[in-house]
PDB file of C-alpha atoms and ligand atoms in Angstrom:
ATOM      1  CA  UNK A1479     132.666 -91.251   6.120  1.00 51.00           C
ATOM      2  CA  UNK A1480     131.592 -88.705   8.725  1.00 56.00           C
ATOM      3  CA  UNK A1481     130.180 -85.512   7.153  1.00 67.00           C
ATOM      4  CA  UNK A1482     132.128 -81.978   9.199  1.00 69.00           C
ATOM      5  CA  UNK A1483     129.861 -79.529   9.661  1.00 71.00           C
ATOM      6  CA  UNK A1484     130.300 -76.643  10.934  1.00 67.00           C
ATOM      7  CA  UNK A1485     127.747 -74.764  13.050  1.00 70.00           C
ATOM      8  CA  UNK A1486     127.907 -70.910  12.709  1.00 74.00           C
ATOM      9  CA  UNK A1487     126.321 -69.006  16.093  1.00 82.00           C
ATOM     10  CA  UNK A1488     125.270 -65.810  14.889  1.00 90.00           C
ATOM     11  CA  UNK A1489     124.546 -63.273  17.674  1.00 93.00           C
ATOM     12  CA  UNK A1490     121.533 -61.810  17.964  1.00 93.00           C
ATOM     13  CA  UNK A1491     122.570 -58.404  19.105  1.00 91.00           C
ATOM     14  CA  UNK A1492     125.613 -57.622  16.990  1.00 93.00           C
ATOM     15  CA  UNK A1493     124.391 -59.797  13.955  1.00 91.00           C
ATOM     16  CA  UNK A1494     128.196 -60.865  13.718  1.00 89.00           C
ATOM     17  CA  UNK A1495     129.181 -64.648  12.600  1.00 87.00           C
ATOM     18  CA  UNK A1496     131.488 -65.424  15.689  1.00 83.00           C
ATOM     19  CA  UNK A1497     133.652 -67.729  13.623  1.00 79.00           C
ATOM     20  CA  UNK A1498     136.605 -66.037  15.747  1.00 79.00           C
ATOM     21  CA  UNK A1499     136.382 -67.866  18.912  1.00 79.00           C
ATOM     22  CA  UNK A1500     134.010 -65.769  20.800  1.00 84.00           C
ATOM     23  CA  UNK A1501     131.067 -67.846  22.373  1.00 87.00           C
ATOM     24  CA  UNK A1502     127.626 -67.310  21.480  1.00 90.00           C
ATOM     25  CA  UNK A1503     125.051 -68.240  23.637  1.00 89.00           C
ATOM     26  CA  UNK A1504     121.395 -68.465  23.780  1.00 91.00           C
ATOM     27  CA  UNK A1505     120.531 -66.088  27.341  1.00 90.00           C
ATOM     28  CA  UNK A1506     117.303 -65.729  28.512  1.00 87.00           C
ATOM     29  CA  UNK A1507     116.360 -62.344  30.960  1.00 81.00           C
ATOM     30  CA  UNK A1508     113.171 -62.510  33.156  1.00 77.00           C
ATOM     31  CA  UNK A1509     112.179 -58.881  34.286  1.00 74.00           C
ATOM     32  CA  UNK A1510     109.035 -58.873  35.975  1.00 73.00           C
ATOM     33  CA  UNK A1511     107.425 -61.816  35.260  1.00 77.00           C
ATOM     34  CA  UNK A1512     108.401 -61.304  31.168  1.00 81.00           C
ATOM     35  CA  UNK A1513     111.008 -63.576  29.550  1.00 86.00           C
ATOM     36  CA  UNK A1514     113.045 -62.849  26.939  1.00 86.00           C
ATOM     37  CA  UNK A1515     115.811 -65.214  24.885  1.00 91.00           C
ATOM     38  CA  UNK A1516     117.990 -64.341  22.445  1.00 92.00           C
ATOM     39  CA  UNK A1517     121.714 -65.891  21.355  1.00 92.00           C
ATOM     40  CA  UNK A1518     124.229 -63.190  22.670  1.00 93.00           C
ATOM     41  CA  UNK A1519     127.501 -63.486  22.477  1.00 93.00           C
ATOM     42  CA  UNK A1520     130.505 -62.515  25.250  1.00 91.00           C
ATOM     43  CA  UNK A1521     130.927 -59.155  24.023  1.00 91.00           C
ATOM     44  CA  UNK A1522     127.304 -58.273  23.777  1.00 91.00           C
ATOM     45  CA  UNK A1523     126.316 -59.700  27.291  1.00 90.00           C
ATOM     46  CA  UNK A1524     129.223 -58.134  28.830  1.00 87.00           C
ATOM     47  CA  UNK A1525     127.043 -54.612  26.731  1.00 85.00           C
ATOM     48  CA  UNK A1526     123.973 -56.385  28.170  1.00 81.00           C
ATOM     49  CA  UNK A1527     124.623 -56.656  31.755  1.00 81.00           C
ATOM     50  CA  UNK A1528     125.903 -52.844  31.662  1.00 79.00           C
ATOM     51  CA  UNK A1529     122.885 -52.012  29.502  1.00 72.00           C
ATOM     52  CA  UNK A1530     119.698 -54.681  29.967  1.00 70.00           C
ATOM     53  CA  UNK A1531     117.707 -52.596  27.373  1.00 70.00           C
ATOM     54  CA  UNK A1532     119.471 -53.857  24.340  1.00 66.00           C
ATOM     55  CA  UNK A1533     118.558 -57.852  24.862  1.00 67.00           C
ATOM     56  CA  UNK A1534     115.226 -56.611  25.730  1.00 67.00           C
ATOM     57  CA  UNK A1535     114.739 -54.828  22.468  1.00 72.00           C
ATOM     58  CA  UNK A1536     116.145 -57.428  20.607  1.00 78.00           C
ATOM     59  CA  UNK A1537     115.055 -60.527  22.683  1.00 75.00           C
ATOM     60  CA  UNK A1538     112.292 -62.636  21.604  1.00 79.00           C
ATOM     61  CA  UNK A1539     109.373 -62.547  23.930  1.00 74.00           C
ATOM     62  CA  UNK A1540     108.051 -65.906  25.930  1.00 73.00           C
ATOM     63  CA  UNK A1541     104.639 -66.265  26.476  1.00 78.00           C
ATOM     64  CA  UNK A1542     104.391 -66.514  30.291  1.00 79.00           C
ATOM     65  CA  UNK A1543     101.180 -68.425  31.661  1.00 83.00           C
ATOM     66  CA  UNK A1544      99.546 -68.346  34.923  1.00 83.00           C
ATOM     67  CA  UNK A1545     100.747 -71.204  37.217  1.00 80.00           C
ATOM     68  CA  UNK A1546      98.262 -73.721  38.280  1.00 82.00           C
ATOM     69  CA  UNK A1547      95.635 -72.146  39.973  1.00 83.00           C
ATOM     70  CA  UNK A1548      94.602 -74.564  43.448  1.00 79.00           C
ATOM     71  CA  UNK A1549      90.872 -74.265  44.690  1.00 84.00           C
ATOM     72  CA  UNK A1550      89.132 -72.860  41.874  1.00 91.00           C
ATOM     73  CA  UNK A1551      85.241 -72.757  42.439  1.00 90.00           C
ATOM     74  CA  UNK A1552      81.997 -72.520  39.990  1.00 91.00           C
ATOM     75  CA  UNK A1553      80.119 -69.723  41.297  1.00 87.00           C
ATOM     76  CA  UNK A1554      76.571 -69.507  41.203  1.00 87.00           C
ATOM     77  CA  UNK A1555      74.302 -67.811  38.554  1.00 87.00           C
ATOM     78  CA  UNK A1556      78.191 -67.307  36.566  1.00 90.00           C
ATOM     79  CA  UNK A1557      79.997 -68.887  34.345  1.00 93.00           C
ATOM     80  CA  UNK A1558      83.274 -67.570  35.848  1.00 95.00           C
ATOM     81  CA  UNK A1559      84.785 -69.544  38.263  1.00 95.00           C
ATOM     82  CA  UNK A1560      86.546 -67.764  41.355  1.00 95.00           C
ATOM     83  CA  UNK A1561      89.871 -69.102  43.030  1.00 93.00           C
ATOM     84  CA  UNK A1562      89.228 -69.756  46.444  1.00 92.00           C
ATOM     85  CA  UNK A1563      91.455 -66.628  46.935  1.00 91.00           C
ATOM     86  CA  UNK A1564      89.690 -64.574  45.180  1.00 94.00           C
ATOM     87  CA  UNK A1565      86.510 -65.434  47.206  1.00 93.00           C
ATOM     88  CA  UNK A1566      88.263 -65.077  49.980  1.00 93.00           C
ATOM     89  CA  UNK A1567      89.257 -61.297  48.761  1.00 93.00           C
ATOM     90  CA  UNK A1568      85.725 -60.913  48.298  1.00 94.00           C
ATOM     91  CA  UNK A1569      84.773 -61.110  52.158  1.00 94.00           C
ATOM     92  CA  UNK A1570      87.486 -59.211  53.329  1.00 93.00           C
ATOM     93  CA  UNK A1571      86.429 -56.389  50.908  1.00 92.00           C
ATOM     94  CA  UNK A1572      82.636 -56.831  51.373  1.00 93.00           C
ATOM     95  CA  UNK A1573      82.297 -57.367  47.704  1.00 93.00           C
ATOM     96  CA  UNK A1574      79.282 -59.308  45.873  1.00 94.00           C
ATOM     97  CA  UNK A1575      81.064 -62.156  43.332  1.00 95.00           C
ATOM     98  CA  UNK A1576      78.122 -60.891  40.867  1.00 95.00           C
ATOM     99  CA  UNK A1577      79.323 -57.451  41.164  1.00 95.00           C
ATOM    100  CA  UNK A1578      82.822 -58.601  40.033  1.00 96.00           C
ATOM    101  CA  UNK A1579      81.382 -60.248  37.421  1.00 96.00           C
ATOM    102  CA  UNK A1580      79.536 -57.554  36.020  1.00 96.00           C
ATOM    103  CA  UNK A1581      82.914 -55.305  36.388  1.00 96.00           C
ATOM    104  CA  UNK A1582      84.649 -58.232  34.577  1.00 97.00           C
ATOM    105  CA  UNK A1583      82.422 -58.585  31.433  1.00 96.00           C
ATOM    106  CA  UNK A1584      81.789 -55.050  31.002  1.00 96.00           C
ATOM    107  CA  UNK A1585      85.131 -53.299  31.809  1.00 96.00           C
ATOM    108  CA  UNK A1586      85.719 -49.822  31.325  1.00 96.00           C
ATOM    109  CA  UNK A1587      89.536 -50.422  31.207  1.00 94.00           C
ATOM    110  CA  UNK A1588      91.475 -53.110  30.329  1.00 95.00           C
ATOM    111  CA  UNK A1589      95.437 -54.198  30.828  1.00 93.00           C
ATOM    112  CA  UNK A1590      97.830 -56.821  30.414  1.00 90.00           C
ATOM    113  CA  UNK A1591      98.773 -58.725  33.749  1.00 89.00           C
ATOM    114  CA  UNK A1592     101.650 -59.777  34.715  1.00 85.00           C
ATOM    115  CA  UNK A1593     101.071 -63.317  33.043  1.00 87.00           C
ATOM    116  CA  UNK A1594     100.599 -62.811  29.104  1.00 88.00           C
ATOM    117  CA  UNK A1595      97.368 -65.047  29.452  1.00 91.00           C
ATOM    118  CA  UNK A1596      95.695 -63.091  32.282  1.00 94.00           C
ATOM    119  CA  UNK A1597      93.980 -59.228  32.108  1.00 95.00           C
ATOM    120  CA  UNK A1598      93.132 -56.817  34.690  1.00 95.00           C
ATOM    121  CA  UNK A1599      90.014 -55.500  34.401  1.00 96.00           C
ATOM    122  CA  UNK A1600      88.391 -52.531  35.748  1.00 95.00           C
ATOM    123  CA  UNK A1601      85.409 -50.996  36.325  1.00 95.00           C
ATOM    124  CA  UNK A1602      83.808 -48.802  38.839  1.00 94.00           C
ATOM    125  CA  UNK A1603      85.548 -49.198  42.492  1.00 93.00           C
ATOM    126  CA  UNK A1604      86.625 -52.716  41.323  1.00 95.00           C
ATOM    127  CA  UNK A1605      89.789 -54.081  39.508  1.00 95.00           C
ATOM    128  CA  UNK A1606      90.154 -58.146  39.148  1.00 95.00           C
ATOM    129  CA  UNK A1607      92.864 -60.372  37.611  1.00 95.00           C
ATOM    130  CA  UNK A1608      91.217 -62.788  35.123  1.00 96.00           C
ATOM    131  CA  UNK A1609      92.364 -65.939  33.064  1.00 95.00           C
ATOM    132  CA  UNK A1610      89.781 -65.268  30.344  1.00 95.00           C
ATOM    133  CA  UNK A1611      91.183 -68.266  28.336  1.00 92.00           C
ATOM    134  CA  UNK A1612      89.796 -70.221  31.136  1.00 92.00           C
ATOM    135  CA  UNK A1613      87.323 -68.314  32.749  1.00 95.00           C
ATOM    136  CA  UNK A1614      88.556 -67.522  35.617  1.00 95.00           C
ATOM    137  CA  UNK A1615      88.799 -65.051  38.259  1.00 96.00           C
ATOM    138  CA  UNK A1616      92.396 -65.173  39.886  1.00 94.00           C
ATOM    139  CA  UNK A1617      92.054 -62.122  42.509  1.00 93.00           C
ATOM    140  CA  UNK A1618      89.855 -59.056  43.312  1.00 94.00           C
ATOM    141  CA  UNK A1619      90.908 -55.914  44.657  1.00 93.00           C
ATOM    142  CA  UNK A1620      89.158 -52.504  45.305  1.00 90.00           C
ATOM    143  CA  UNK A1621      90.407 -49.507  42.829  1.00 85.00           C
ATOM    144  CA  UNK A1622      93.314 -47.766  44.172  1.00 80.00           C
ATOM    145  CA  UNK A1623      94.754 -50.658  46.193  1.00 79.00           C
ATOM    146  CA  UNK A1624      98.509 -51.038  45.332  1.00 62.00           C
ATOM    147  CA  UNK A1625      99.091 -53.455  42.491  1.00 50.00           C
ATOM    148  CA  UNK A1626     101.881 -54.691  43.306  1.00 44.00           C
ATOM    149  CA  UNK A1627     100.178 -55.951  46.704  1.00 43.00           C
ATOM    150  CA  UNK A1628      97.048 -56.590  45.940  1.00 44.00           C
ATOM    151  CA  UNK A1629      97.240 -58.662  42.202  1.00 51.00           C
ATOM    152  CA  UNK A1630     100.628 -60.236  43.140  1.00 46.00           C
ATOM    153  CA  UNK A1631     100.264 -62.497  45.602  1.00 47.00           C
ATOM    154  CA  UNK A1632      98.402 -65.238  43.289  1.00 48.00           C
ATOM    155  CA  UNK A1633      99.509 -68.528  44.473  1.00 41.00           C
TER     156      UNK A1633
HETATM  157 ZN1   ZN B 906     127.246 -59.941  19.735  1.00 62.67          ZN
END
């Protein structure tokens, strides 16, 4: 009475059937921070590994999301709230919360950070990672800091 079926894995890259033996599987690639998944077979993940810019092309993109943020605070006369390192940030720089929020709600430049739900937002001498989803302020550096020092180390 049981039904055969047979499941066909179609790879992603080479659009190929691989009826003939070769395994298809579904491979995911993280390159800074942004996923990607896509069903690959051998051959083209052999290509892949040689060549990561085909499965990035072709890979589906995964929302990435900023991990739970400890110590976030309500800050006074804003409706942003400030993780307790970015407050911290603040005093080391001698920079005014307010000031960051007036950079952060009127930015002259805006990017994607390294999270797909978070921006960096500039303005003036300041630069801040936000959650604006959530309304919050993840870190704060000064303009001209190095990125990757400054607006990575959100824990
Ligand atoms: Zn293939």
């Amino acid at each position: 009475m049981s039904e055969r079926r047979e499941i066909v894995l179609v790879c992603d890259l080479c659009e190929r059937d691989r009826t003939d033996g070769v395994d298809v599987e579904t491979r995911v690639v993280v390159v800074n921070g942004m996923g990607t998944e896509a069903e690959v077979c051998d051959e083209c993940w052999a290509g892949v590994l040689a060549a990561f810019s085909v499965f990035a092309t072709k890979g589906r993109t995964l929302p990435t999301k900023t991990p739970k943020l400890r110590g976030i605070k309500s800050y006074p006369g804003t409706t942003w709230r400030f993780t307790s390192h970015a407050l911290i940030r603040c005093g080391e720089r001698n920079v005014d919360p307010l000031e960051v929020v007036k950079a952060i709600e009127d930015p002259t430049l805006v990017r994607p950070g390294r999270a797909t739900d978070q921006e960096i937002r500039e303005r003036g001498y300041l630069k801040a990672v936000v959650v604006p989803d959530r309304g919050i302020v993840v870190t704060v550096a000064r303009r001209g800091e190095d990125d990757a020092e400054s607006l990575s180390d959100v824990s």
